[in-house]
PDB file of C-alpha atoms in Angstrom:
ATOM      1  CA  UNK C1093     159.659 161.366  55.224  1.00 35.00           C
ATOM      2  CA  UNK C1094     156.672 162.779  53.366  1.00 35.00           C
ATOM      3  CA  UNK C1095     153.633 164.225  55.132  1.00 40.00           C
ATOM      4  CA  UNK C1096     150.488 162.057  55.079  1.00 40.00           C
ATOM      5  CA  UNK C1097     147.190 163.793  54.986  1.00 47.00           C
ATOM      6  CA  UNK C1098     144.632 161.886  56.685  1.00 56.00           C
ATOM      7  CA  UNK C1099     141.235 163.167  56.955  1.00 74.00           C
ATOM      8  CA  UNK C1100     140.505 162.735  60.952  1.00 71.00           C
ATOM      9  CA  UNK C1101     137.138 161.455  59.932  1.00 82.00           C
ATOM     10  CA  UNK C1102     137.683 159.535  57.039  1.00 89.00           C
ATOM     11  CA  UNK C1103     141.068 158.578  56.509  1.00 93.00           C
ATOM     12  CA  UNK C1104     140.810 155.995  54.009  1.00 89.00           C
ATOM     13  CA  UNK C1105     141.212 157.329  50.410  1.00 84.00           C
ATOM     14  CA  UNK C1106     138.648 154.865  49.621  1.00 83.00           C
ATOM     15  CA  UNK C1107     136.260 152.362  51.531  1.00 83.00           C
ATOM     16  CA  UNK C1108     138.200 149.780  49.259  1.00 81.00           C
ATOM     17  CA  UNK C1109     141.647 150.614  50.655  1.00 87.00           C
ATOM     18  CA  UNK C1110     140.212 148.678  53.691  1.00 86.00           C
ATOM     19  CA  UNK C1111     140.102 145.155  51.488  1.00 85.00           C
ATOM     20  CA  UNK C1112     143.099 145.809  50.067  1.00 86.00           C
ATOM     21  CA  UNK C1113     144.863 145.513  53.491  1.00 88.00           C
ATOM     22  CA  UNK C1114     142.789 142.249  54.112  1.00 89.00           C
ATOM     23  CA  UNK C1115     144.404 140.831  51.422  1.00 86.00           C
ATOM     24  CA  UNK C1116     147.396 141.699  52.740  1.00 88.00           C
ATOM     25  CA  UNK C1117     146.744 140.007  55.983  1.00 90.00           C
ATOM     26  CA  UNK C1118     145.143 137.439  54.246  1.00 88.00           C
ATOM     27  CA  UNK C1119     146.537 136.464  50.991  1.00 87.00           C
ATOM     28  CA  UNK C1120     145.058 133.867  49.074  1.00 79.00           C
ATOM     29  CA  UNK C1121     146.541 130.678  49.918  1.00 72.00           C
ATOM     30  CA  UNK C1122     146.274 129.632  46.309  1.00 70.00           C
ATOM     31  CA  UNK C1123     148.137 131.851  45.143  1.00 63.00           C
ATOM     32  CA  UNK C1124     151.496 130.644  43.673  1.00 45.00           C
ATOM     33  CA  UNK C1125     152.857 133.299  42.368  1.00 45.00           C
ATOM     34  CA  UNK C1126     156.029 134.998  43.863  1.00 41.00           C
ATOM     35  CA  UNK C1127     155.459 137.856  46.235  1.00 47.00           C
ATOM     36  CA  UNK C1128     155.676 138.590  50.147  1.00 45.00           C
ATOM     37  CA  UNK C1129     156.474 136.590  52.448  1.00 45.00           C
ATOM     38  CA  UNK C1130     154.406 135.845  55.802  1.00 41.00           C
ATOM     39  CA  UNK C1131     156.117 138.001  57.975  1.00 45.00           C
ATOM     40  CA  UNK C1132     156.236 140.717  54.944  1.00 44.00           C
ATOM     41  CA  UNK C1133     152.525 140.674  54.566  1.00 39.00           C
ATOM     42  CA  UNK C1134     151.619 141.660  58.576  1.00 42.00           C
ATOM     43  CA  UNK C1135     153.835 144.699  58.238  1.00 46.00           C
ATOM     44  CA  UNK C1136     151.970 147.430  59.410  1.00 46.00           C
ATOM     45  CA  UNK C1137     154.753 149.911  59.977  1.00 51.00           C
ATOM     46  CA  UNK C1138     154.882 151.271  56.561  1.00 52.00           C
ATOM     47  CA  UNK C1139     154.031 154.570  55.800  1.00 40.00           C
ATOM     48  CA  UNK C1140     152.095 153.215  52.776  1.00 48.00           C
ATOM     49  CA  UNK C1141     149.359 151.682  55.745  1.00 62.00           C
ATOM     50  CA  UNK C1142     149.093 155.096  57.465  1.00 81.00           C
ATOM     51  CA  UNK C1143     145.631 155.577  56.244  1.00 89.00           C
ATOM     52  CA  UNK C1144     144.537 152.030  57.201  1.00 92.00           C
ATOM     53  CA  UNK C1145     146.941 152.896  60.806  1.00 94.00           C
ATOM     54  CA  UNK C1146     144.506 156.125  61.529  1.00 95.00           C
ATOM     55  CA  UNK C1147     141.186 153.861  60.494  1.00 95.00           C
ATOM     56  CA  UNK C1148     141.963 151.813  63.000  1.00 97.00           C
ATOM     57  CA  UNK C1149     142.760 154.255  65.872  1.00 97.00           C
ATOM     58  CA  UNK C1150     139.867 155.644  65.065  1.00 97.00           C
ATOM     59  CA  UNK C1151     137.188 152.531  64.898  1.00 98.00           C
ATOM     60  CA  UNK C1152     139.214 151.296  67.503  1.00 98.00           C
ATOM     61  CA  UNK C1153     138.924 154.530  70.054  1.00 98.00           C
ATOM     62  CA  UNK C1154     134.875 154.678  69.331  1.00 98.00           C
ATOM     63  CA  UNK C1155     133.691 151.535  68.878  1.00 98.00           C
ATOM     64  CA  UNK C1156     132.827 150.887  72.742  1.00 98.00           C
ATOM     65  CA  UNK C1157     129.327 148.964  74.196  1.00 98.00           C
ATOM     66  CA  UNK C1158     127.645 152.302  74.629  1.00 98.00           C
ATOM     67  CA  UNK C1159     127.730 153.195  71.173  1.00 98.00           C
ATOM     68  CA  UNK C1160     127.048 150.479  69.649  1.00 98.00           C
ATOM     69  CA  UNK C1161     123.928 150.472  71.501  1.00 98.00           C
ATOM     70  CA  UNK C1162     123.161 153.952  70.414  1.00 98.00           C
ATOM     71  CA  UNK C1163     124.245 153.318  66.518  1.00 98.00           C
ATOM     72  CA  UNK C1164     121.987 150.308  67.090  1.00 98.00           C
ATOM     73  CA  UNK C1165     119.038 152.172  67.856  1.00 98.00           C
ATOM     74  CA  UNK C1166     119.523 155.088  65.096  1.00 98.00           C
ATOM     75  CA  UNK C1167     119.909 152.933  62.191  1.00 98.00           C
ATOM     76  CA  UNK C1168     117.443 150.062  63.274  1.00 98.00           C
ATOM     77  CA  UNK C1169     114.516 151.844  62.615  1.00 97.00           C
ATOM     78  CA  UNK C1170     115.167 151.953  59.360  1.00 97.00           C
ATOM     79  CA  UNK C1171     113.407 155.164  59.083  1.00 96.00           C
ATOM     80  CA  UNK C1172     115.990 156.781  56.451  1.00 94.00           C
ATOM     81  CA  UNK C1173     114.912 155.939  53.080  1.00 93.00           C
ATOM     82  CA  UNK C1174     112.403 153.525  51.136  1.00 94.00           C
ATOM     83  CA  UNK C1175     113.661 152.226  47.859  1.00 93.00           C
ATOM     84  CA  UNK C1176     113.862 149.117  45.336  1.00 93.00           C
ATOM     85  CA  UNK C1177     117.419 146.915  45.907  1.00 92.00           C
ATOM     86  CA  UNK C1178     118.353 148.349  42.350  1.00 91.00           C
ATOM     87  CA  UNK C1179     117.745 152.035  43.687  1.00 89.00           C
ATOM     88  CA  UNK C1180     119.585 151.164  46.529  1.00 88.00           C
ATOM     89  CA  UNK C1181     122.909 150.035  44.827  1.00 88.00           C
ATOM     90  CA  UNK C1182     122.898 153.082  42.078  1.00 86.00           C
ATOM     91  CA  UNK C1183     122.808 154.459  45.453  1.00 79.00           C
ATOM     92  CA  UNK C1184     125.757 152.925  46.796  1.00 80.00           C
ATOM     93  CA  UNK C1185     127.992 153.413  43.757  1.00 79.00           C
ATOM     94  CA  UNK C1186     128.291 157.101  44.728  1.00 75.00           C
ATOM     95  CA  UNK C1187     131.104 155.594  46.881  1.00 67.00           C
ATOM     96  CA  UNK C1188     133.061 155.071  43.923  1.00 48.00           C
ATOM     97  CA  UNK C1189     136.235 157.137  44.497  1.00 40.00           C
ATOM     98  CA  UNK C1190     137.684 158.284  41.549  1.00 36.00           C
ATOM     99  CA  UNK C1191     141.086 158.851  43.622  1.00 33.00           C
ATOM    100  CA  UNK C1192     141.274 155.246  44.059  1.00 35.00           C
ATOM    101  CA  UNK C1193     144.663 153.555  42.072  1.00 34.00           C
ATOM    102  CA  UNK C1194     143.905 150.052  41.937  1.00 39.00           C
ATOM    103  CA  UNK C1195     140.258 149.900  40.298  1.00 40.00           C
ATOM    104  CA  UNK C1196     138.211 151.782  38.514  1.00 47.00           C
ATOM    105  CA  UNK C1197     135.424 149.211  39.486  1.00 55.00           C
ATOM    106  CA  UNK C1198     132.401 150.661  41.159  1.00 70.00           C
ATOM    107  CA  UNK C1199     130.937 148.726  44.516  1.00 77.00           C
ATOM    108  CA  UNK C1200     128.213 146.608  42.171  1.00 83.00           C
ATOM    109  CA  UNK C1201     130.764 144.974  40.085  1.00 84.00           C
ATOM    110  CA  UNK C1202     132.658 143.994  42.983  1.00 85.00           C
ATOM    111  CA  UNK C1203     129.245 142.394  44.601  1.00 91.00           C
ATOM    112  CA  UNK C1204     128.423 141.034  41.192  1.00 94.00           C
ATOM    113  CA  UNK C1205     132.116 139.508  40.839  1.00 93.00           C
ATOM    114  CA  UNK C1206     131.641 138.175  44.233  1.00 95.00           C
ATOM    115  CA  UNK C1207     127.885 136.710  43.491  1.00 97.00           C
ATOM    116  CA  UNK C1208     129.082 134.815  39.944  1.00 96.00           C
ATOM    117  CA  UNK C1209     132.198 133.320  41.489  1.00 95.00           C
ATOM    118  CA  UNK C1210     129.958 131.790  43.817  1.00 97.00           C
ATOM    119  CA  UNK C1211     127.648 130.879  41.301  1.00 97.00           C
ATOM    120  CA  UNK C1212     130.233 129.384  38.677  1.00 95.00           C
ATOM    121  CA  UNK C1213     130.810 126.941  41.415  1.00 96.00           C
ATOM    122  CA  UNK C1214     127.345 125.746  41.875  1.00 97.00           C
ATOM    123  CA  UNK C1215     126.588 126.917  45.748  1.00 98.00           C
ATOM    124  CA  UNK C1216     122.822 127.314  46.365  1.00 98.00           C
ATOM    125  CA  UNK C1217     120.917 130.605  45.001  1.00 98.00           C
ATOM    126  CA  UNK C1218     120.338 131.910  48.484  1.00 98.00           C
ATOM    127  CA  UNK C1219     124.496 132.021  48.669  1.00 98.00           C
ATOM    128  CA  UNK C1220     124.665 133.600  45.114  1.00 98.00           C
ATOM    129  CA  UNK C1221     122.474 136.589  46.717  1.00 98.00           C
ATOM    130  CA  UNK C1222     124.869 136.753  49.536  1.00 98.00           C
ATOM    131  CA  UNK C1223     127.360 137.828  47.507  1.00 97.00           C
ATOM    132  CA  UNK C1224     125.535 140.406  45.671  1.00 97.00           C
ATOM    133  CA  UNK C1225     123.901 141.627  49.303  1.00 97.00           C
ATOM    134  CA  UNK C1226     127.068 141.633  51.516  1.00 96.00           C
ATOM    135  CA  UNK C1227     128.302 144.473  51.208  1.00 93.00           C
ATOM    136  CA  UNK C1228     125.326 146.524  50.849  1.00 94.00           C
ATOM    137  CA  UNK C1229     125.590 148.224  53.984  1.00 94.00           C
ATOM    138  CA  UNK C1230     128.071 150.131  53.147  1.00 93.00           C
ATOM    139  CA  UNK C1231     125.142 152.643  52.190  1.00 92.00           C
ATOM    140  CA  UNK C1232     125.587 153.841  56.041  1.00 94.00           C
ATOM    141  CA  UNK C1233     128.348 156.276  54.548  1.00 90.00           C
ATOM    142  CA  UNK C1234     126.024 158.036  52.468  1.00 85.00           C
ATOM    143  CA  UNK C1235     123.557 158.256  55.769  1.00 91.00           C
ATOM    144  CA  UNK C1236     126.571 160.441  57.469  1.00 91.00           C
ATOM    145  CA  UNK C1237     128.596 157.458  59.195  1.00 94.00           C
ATOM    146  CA  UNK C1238     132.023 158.005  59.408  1.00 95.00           C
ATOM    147  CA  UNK C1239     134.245 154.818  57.521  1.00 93.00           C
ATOM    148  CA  UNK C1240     135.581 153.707  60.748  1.00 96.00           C
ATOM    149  CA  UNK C1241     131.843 152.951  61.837  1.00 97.00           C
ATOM    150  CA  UNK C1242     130.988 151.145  58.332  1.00 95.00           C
ATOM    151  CA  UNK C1243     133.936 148.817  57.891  1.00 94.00           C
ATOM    152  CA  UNK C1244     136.617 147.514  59.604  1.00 95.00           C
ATOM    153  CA  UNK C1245     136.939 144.073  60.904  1.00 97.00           C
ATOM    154  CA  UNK C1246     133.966 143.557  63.148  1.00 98.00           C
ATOM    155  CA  UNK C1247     134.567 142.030  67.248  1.00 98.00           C
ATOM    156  CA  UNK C1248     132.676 141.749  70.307  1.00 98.00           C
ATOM    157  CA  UNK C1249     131.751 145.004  72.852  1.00 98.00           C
ATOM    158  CA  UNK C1250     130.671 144.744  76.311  1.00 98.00           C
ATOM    159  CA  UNK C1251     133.942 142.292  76.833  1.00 98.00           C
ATOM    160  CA  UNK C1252     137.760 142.416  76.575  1.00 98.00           C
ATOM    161  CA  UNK C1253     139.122 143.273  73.509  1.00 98.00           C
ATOM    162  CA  UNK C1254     141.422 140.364  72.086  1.00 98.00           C
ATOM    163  CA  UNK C1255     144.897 140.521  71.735  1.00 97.00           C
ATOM    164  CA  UNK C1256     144.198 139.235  68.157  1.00 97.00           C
ATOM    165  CA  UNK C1257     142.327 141.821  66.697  1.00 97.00           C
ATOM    166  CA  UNK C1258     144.322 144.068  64.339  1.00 96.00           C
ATOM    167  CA  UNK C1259     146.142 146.807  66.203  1.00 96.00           C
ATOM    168  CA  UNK C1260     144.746 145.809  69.520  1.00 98.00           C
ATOM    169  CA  UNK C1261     147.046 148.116  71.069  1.00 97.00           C
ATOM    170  CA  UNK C1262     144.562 151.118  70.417  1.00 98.00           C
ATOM    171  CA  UNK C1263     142.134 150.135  72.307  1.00 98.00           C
ATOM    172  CA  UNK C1264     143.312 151.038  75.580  1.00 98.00           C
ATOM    173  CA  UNK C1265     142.351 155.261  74.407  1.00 98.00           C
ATOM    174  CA  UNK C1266     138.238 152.659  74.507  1.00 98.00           C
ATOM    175  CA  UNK C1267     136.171 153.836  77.392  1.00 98.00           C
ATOM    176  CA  UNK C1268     135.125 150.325  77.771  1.00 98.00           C
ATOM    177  CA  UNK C1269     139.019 149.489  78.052  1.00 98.00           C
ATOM    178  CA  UNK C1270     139.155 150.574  82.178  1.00 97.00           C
ATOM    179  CA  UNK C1271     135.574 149.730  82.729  1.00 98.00           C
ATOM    180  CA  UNK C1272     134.862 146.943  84.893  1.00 98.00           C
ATOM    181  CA  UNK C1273     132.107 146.011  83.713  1.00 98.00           C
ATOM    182  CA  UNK C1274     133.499 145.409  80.213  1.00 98.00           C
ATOM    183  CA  UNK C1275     137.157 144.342  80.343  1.00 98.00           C
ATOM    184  CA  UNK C1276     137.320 140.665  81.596  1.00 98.00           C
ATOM    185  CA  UNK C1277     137.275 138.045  79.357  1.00 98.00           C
ATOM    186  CA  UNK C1278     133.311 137.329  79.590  1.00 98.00           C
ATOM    187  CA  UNK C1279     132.029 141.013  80.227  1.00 98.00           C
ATOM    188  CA  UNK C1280     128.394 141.630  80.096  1.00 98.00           C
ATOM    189  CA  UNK C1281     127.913 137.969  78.452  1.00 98.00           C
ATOM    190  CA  UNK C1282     128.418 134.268  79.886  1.00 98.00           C
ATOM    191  CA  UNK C1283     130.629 131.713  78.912  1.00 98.00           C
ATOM    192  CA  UNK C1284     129.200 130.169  75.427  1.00 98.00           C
ATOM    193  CA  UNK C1285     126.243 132.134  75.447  1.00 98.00           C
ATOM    194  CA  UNK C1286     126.004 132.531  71.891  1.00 98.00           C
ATOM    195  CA  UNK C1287     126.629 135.268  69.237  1.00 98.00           C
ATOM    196  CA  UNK C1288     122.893 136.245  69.010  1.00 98.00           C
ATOM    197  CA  UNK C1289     123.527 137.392  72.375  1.00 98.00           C
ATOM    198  CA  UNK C1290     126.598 139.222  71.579  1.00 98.00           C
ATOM    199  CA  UNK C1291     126.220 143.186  70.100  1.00 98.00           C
ATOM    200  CA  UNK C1292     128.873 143.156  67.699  1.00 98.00           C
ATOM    201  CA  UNK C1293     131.113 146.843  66.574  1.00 98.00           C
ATOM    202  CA  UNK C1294     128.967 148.370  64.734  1.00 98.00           C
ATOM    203  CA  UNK C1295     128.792 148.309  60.777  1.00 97.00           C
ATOM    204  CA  UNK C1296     127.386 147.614  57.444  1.00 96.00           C
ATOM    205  CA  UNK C1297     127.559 143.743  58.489  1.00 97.00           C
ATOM    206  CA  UNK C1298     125.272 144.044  61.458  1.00 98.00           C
ATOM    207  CA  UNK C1299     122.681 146.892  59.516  1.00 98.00           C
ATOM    208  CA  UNK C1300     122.603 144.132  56.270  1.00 98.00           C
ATOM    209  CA  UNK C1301     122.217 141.540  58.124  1.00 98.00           C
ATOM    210  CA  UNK C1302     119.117 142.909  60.302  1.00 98.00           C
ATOM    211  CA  UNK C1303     117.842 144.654  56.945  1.00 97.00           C
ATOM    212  CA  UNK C1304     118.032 140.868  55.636  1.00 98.00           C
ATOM    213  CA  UNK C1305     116.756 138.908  58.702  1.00 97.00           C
ATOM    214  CA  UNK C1306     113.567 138.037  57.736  1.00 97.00           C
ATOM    215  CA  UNK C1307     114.496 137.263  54.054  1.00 98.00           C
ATOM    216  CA  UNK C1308     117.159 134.838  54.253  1.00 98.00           C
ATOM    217  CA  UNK C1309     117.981 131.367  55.495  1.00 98.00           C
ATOM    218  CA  UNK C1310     119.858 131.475  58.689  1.00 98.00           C
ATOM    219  CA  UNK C1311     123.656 130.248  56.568  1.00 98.00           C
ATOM    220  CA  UNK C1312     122.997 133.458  54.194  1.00 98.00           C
ATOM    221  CA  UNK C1313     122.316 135.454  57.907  1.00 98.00           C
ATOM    222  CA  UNK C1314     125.596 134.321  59.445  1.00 98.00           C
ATOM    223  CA  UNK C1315     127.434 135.070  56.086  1.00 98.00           C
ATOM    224  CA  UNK C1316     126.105 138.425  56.311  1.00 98.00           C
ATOM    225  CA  UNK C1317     126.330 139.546  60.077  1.00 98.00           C
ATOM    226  CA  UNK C1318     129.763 138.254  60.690  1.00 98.00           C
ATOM    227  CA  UNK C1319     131.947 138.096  57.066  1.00 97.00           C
ATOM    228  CA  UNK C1320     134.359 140.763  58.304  1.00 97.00           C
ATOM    229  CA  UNK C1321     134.830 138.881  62.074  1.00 98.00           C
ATOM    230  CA  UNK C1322     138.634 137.942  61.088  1.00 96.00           C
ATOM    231  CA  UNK C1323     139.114 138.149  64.918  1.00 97.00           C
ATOM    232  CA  UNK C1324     136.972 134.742  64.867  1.00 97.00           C
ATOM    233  CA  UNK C1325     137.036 133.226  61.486  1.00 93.00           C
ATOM    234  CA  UNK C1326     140.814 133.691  61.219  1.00 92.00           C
ATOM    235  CA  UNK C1327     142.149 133.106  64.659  1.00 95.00           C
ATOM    236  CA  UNK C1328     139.342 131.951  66.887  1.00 97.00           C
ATOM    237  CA  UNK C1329     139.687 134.458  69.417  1.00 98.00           C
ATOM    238  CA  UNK C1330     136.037 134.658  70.788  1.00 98.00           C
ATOM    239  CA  UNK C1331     135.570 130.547  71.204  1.00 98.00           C
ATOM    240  CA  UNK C1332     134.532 131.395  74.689  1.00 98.00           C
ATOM    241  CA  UNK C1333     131.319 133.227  73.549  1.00 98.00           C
ATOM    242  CA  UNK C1334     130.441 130.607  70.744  1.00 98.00           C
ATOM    243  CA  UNK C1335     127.600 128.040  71.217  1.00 98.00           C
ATOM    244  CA  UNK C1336     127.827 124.655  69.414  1.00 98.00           C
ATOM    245  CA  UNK C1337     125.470 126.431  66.704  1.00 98.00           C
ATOM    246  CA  UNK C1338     127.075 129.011  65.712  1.00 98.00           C
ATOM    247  CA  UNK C1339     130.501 126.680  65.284  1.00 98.00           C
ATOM    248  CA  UNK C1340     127.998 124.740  63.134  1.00 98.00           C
ATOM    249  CA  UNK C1341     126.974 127.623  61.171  1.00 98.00           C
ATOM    250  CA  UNK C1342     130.810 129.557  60.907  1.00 98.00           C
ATOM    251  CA  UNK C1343     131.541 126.846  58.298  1.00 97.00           C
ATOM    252  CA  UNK C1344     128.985 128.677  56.264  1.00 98.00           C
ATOM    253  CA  UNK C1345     131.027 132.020  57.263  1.00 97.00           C
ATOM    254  CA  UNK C1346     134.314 130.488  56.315  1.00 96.00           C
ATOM    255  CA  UNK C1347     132.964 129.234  53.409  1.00 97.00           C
ATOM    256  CA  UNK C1348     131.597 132.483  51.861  1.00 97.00           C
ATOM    257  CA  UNK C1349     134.729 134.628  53.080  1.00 95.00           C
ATOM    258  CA  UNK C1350     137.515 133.716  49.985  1.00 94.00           C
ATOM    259  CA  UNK C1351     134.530 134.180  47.402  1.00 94.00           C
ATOM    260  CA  UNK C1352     134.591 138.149  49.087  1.00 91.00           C
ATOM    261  CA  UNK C1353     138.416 138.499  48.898  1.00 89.00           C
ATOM    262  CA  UNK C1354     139.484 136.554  46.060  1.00 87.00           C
ATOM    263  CA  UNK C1355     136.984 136.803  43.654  1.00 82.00           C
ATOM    264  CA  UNK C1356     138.474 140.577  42.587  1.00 75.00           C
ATOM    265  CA  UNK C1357     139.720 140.983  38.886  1.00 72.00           C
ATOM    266  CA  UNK C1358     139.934 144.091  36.704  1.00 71.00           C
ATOM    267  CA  UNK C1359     137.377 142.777  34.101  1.00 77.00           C
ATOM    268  CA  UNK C1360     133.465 143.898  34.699  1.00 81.00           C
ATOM    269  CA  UNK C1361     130.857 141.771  34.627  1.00 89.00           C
ATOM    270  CA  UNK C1362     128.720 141.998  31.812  1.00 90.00           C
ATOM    271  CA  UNK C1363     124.997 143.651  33.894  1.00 89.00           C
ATOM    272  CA  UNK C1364     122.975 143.524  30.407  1.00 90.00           C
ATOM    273  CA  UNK C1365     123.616 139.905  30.072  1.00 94.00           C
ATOM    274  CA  UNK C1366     123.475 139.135  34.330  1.00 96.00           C
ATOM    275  CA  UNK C1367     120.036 141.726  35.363  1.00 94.00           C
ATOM    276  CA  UNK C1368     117.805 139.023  33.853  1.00 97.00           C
ATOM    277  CA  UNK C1369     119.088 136.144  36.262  1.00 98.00           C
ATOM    278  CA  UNK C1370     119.671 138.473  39.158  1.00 97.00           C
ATOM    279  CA  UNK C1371     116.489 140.526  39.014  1.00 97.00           C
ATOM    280  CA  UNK C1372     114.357 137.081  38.963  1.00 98.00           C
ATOM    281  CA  UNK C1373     116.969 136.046  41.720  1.00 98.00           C
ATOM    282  CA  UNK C1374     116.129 139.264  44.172  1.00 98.00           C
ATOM    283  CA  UNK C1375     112.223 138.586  43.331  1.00 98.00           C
ATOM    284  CA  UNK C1376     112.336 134.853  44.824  1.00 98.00           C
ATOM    285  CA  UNK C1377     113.515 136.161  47.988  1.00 98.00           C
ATOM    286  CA  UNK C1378     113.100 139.375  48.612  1.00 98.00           C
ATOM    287  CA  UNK C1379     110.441 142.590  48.879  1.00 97.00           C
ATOM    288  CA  UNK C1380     110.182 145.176  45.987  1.00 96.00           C
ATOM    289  CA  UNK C1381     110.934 147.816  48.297  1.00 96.00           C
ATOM    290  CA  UNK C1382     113.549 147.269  51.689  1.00 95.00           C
ATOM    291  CA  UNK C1383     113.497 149.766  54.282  1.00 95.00           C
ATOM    292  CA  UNK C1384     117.285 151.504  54.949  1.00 95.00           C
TER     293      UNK C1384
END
């Protein structure tokens, strides 16, 4: 078998080689076309998924209550740098990795695919910015954050880790694993207390969606905070810790998350003819300078 190398830090060749294997998991259920089957499609002993494998150990190993608590209070001062929303995603497309197979798209076209299939089917403006905001967290890599603490698909600390959460089975290397405190069903929380009580792993959901709090109405907030909580919008793993509200408002979450898979294609969007709309779009709602 061939050798993989896998940085220990950063082992995916690309932050997109993370949504890639969500559309493996997930593949879009309108899709006709002949391919995998189910059981095909959660295959995750291939060496092609060694990359995504290590990720996983990795965010998996870390990601305990303690440091989520400490990543929260690093990068929720956001004391790191001052700049315009356009700045800020010229900033994020040095994550473009030239390495990457699949698409030579950088991360705005993808958010600006994502925001114009959501407008082509007439959702409010607030939802359009959504998709050109959701994934703008991702500027945490350029801040020194390893992937594994960027993306990933987001779940609870402070309780037990569900069975349901992709490759569950390296969490028990988690401190919080053995820990008392955390590993029972409830944890630190009580039964349906709520997700705003609930620290989430830590990632460029949680950062956007505290960087985009006081902007947004509270169906563009859940969109943002919990789009990559498969553990929950896919399998309903955490209905324990969910109030009647947030089931209420995970419609909104469910309703966003094929726009972010599905909405890929190999064509650009056309930014001379889109900054108009958009620029008057990010005016309505937010700042001319955000805090990162």
């Amino acid at each position: 078998m061939k050798a993989i190398n896998i940085d220990e830090k950063n082992p995916l060749e690309s932050l997109d080689v993370w949504e890639e294997d969500l559309l493996e998991r997930f593949p879009d259920p309108e899709d006709k076309a002949p391919g995998k089957s189910k059981e095909e499609y959660r295959n995750y002993e291939t060496p092609a998924r060694e990359t995504v494998k290590e990720f996983y150990r990795l965010n998996h190993l870390h990601q305990s209550y303690d440091f989520v608590l400490q990543k929260e209070k690093e990068f929720l001062k956001f004391d790191k740098k001052e700049m315009p929303i356009w700045d800020a995603f010229t900033f994020l497309n040095q994550l473009v990795d030239d390495s990457d197979p699949d698409t030579d798209l950088d991360q705005m076209q993808h958010l600006l695919q994502t925001s114009e299939a959501i407008r082509a089917d007439g959702h409010p403006d607030w939802m359009v910015l959504v998709g050109l905001l959701h994934d703008m967290g991702k500027v945490l890599c350029l801040f020194g954050e390893p992937q594994w603490a960027v993306v990933g698909d987001t779940f609870p600390v402070g309780c037990a880790f569900s069975d349901k959460i992709v490759y569950s089975e390296f969490f028990k290397d988690n401190p919080d694993y053995n820990d008392s405190r955390y590993n029972t069903k409830f944890g630190v929380y009580s039964p349906n207390c709520g997700l705003r009580n609930v620290h989430m792993s830590w990632g460029h959901d949680e950062y956007v969606y505290q960087m985009m709090k006081d902007h947004l109405p509270e169906p563009a907030l859940y969109m943002l905070r919990y789009h990559s909580f498969y553990p929950q919008h896919r399998e309903n793993a955490y209905d324990h810790l969910l109030d009647s509200h947030d089931r209420e408002m995970f419609e909104w979450v469910r309703l966003f998350n094929p726009y972010d898979l599905y909405s890929k294609t190999p064509t650009p969007p056309d930014w001379n003819k889109l900054r108009p709309y958009y620029e008057d779009l990010v005016a309505k709602y937010l700042p001319p300078t955000l805090k990162f």
